[in-house]
Amino acid sequence: QVQLVESGGGLVQPGGSLRLSCATSGRIFGIFNTMGWYRQAPGKQRELVATSTIGGNTNYADSVKGRFTISRDNAKNAVDLQMNSLKPEDTAVYYCYAATTWGSPNYWGQGTQVTVSS
């Protein structure tokens, strides 16, 4: 069965950096059409942070543009999120996802906590 396994969360001071990784566990045929990241902070709605398509197109939420960078390895069906200039409002549980075709995610990671605090 396909699973997405996340790593890289932790506590960092404002202005610091953190890199999240998401790897696919299990056998699949082909390459995910889209991979990306959501986040959810306490008391807030889940927010789409960044996406990357099989063709290399990327999109970012306005709140993270210029600070976050998404990258993926199609051969490994893996995706990373480099987070720079972190702010306290970036504090959330981050979830990676994958979609086999255009549309809603088909698979989710277990979530990894990111805390930005002095």
mmCIF file of C-alpha atoms in Angstrom:
data_model
loop_
_atom_site.group_PDB
_atom_site.id
_atom_site.type_symbol
_atom_site.label_atom_id
_atom_site.label_comp_id
_atom_site.label_asym_id
_atom_site.label_seq_id
_atom_site.Cartn_x
_atom_site.Cartn_y
_atom_site.Cartn_z
ATOM 1 C CA GLN A 1 0.000 0.000 0.000
ATOM 2 C CA VAL A 2 1.256 3.470 -0.864
ATOM 3 C CA GLN A 3 2.195 5.712 2.050
ATOM 4 C CA LEU A 4 3.808 9.131 2.266
ATOM 5 C CA VAL A 5 6.344 9.480 5.057
ATOM 6 C CA GLU A 6 7.333 12.929 6.282
ATOM 7 C CA SER A 7 10.380 14.114 8.173
ATOM 8 C CA GLY A 8 12.199 17.321 9.046
ATOM 9 C CA GLY A 9 9.827 19.090 11.406
ATOM 10 C CA GLY A 10 10.979 20.755 14.586
ATOM 11 C CA LEU A 11 11.395 23.984 16.513
ATOM 12 C CA VAL A 12 13.181 26.944 14.966
ATOM 13 C CA GLN A 13 13.626 30.602 15.885
ATOM 14 C CA PRO A 14 12.026 33.372 13.828
ATOM 15 C CA GLY A 15 14.131 34.071 10.761
ATOM 16 C CA GLY A 16 15.513 30.560 10.745
ATOM 17 C CA SER A 17 15.215 27.803 8.182
ATOM 18 C CA LEU A 18 13.862 24.291 8.063
ATOM 19 C CA ARG A 19 13.609 21.649 5.355
ATOM 20 C CA LEU A 20 10.754 19.166 5.198
ATOM 21 C CA SER A 21 10.951 15.932 3.231
ATOM 22 C CA CYS A 22 8.268 13.571 2.008
ATOM 23 C CA ALA A 23 9.080 10.144 0.610
ATOM 24 C CA THR A 24 6.820 7.537 -0.944
ATOM 25 C CA SER A 25 6.733 4.128 0.683
ATOM 26 C CA GLY A 26 5.266 1.230 -1.229
ATOM 27 C CA ARG A 27 5.144 0.291 -4.861
ATOM 28 C CA ILE A 28 3.326 2.376 -7.418
ATOM 29 C CA PHE A 29 3.231 2.417 -11.180
ATOM 30 C CA GLY A 30 4.071 5.684 -12.843
ATOM 31 C CA ILE A 31 4.658 9.112 -11.363
ATOM 32 C CA PHE A 32 2.318 11.265 -9.296
ATOM 33 C CA ASN A 33 0.825 14.078 -11.337
ATOM 34 C CA THR A 34 1.022 16.528 -8.454
ATOM 35 C CA MET A 35 2.763 16.597 -5.100
ATOM 36 C CA GLY A 36 2.694 19.342 -2.542
ATOM 37 C CA TRP A 37 2.187 20.546 0.985
ATOM 38 C CA TYR A 38 -0.700 21.693 3.146
ATOM 39 C CA ARG A 39 -0.507 23.066 6.649
ATOM 40 C CA GLN A 40 -2.973 23.460 9.485
ATOM 41 C CA ALA A 41 -2.520 25.662 12.525
ATOM 42 C CA PRO A 42 -4.618 25.320 15.690
ATOM 43 C CA GLY A 43 -8.034 26.892 15.209
ATOM 44 C CA LYS A 44 -7.454 27.574 11.518
ATOM 45 C CA GLN A 45 -8.482 25.956 8.259
ATOM 46 C CA ARG A 46 -6.122 23.738 6.350
ATOM 47 C CA GLU A 47 -4.113 25.866 3.921
ATOM 48 C CA LEU A 48 -2.482 24.847 0.663
ATOM 49 C CA VAL A 49 1.143 25.960 0.901
ATOM 50 C CA ALA A 50 2.847 24.802 -2.281
ATOM 51 C CA THR A 51 2.389 22.450 -5.222
ATOM 52 C CA SER A 52 4.593 20.935 -7.888
ATOM 53 C CA THR A 53 3.428 19.125 -11.021
ATOM 54 C CA ILE A 54 5.122 16.324 -12.890
ATOM 55 C CA GLY A 55 6.150 18.881 -15.513
ATOM 56 C CA GLY A 56 7.855 21.113 -12.970
ATOM 57 C CA ASN A 57 5.243 23.843 -12.584
ATOM 58 C CA THR A 58 5.071 25.243 -9.066
ATOM 59 C CA ASN A 59 2.607 27.369 -7.132
ATOM 60 C CA TYR A 60 2.806 28.966 -3.708
ATOM 61 C CA ALA A 61 0.446 30.549 -1.263
ATOM 62 C CA ASP A 62 0.868 34.316 -1.128
ATOM 63 C CA SER A 63 1.884 34.071 2.506
ATOM 64 C CA VAL A 64 5.002 32.025 1.697
ATOM 65 C CA LYS A 65 6.085 33.345 -1.701
ATOM 66 C CA GLY A 66 9.733 34.300 -1.733
ATOM 67 C CA ARG A 67 10.418 32.345 1.449
ATOM 68 C CA PHE A 68 9.495 28.722 0.676
ATOM 69 C CA THR A 69 10.716 26.562 -2.192
ATOM 70 C CA ILE A 70 9.192 23.250 -3.248
ATOM 71 C CA SER A 71 11.206 20.652 -5.124
ATOM 72 C CA ARG A 72 10.528 17.100 -6.217
ATOM 73 C CA ASP A 73 12.228 14.033 -7.574
ATOM 74 C CA ASN A 74 9.861 12.388 -10.048
ATOM 75 C CA ALA A 75 11.857 9.171 -10.226
ATOM 76 C CA LYS A 76 11.524 8.718 -6.471
ATOM 77 C CA ASN A 77 8.067 10.272 -6.075
ATOM 78 C CA ALA A 78 9.499 12.465 -3.354
ATOM 79 C CA VAL A 79 8.958 16.119 -2.531
ATOM 80 C CA ASP A 80 10.756 18.584 -0.262
ATOM 81 C CA LEU A 81 9.854 21.975 1.137
ATOM 82 C CA GLN A 82 12.661 24.389 1.961
ATOM 83 C CA MET A 83 11.396 27.016 4.387
ATOM 84 C CA ASN A 84 13.444 30.165 4.949
ATOM 85 C CA SER A 85 12.839 33.364 6.906
ATOM 86 C CA LEU A 86 10.351 31.544 9.083
ATOM 87 C CA LYS A 87 7.764 33.512 11.037
ATOM 88 C CA PRO A 88 5.730 32.579 14.110
ATOM 89 C CA GLU A 89 2.625 32.463 11.912
ATOM 90 C CA ASP A 90 4.221 29.594 9.976
ATOM 91 C CA THR A 91 3.713 27.409 13.032
ATOM 92 C CA ALA A 92 1.494 24.499 12.006
ATOM 93 C CA VAL A 93 1.340 20.818 11.263
ATOM 94 C CA TYR A 94 2.551 20.318 7.711
ATOM 95 C CA TYR A 95 1.147 17.553 5.523
ATOM 96 C CA CYS A 96 2.529 16.405 2.212
ATOM 97 C CA TYR A 97 0.186 14.994 -0.401
ATOM 98 C CA ALA A 98 0.182 13.308 -3.784
ATOM 99 C CA ALA A 99 -2.381 13.151 -6.573
ATOM 100 C CA THR A 100 -2.365 10.629 -9.395
ATOM 101 C CA THR A 101 -4.269 12.977 -11.692
ATOM 102 C CA TRP A 102 -5.429 16.568 -11.628
ATOM 103 C CA GLY A 103 -7.795 17.088 -8.724
ATOM 104 C CA SER A 104 -7.990 16.275 -5.044
ATOM 105 C CA PRO A 105 -5.130 14.511 -3.249
ATOM 106 C CA ASN A 106 -5.143 10.730 -3.257
ATOM 107 C CA TYR A 107 -2.530 10.200 -0.543
ATOM 108 C CA TRP A 108 -1.483 12.091 2.571
ATOM 109 C CA GLY A 109 1.514 12.127 4.844
ATOM 110 C CA GLN A 110 1.106 11.692 8.583
ATOM 111 C CA GLY A 111 1.947 15.315 9.349
ATOM 112 C CA THR A 112 5.007 16.898 10.914
ATOM 113 C CA GLN A 113 4.999 19.710 13.465
ATOM 114 C CA VAL A 114 6.781 22.969 12.664
ATOM 115 C CA THR A 115 7.070 25.454 15.518
ATOM 116 C CA VAL A 116 8.576 28.912 15.034
ATOM 117 C CA SER A 117 9.226 30.605 18.353
ATOM 118 C CA SER A 118 11.884 32.536 20.212
#
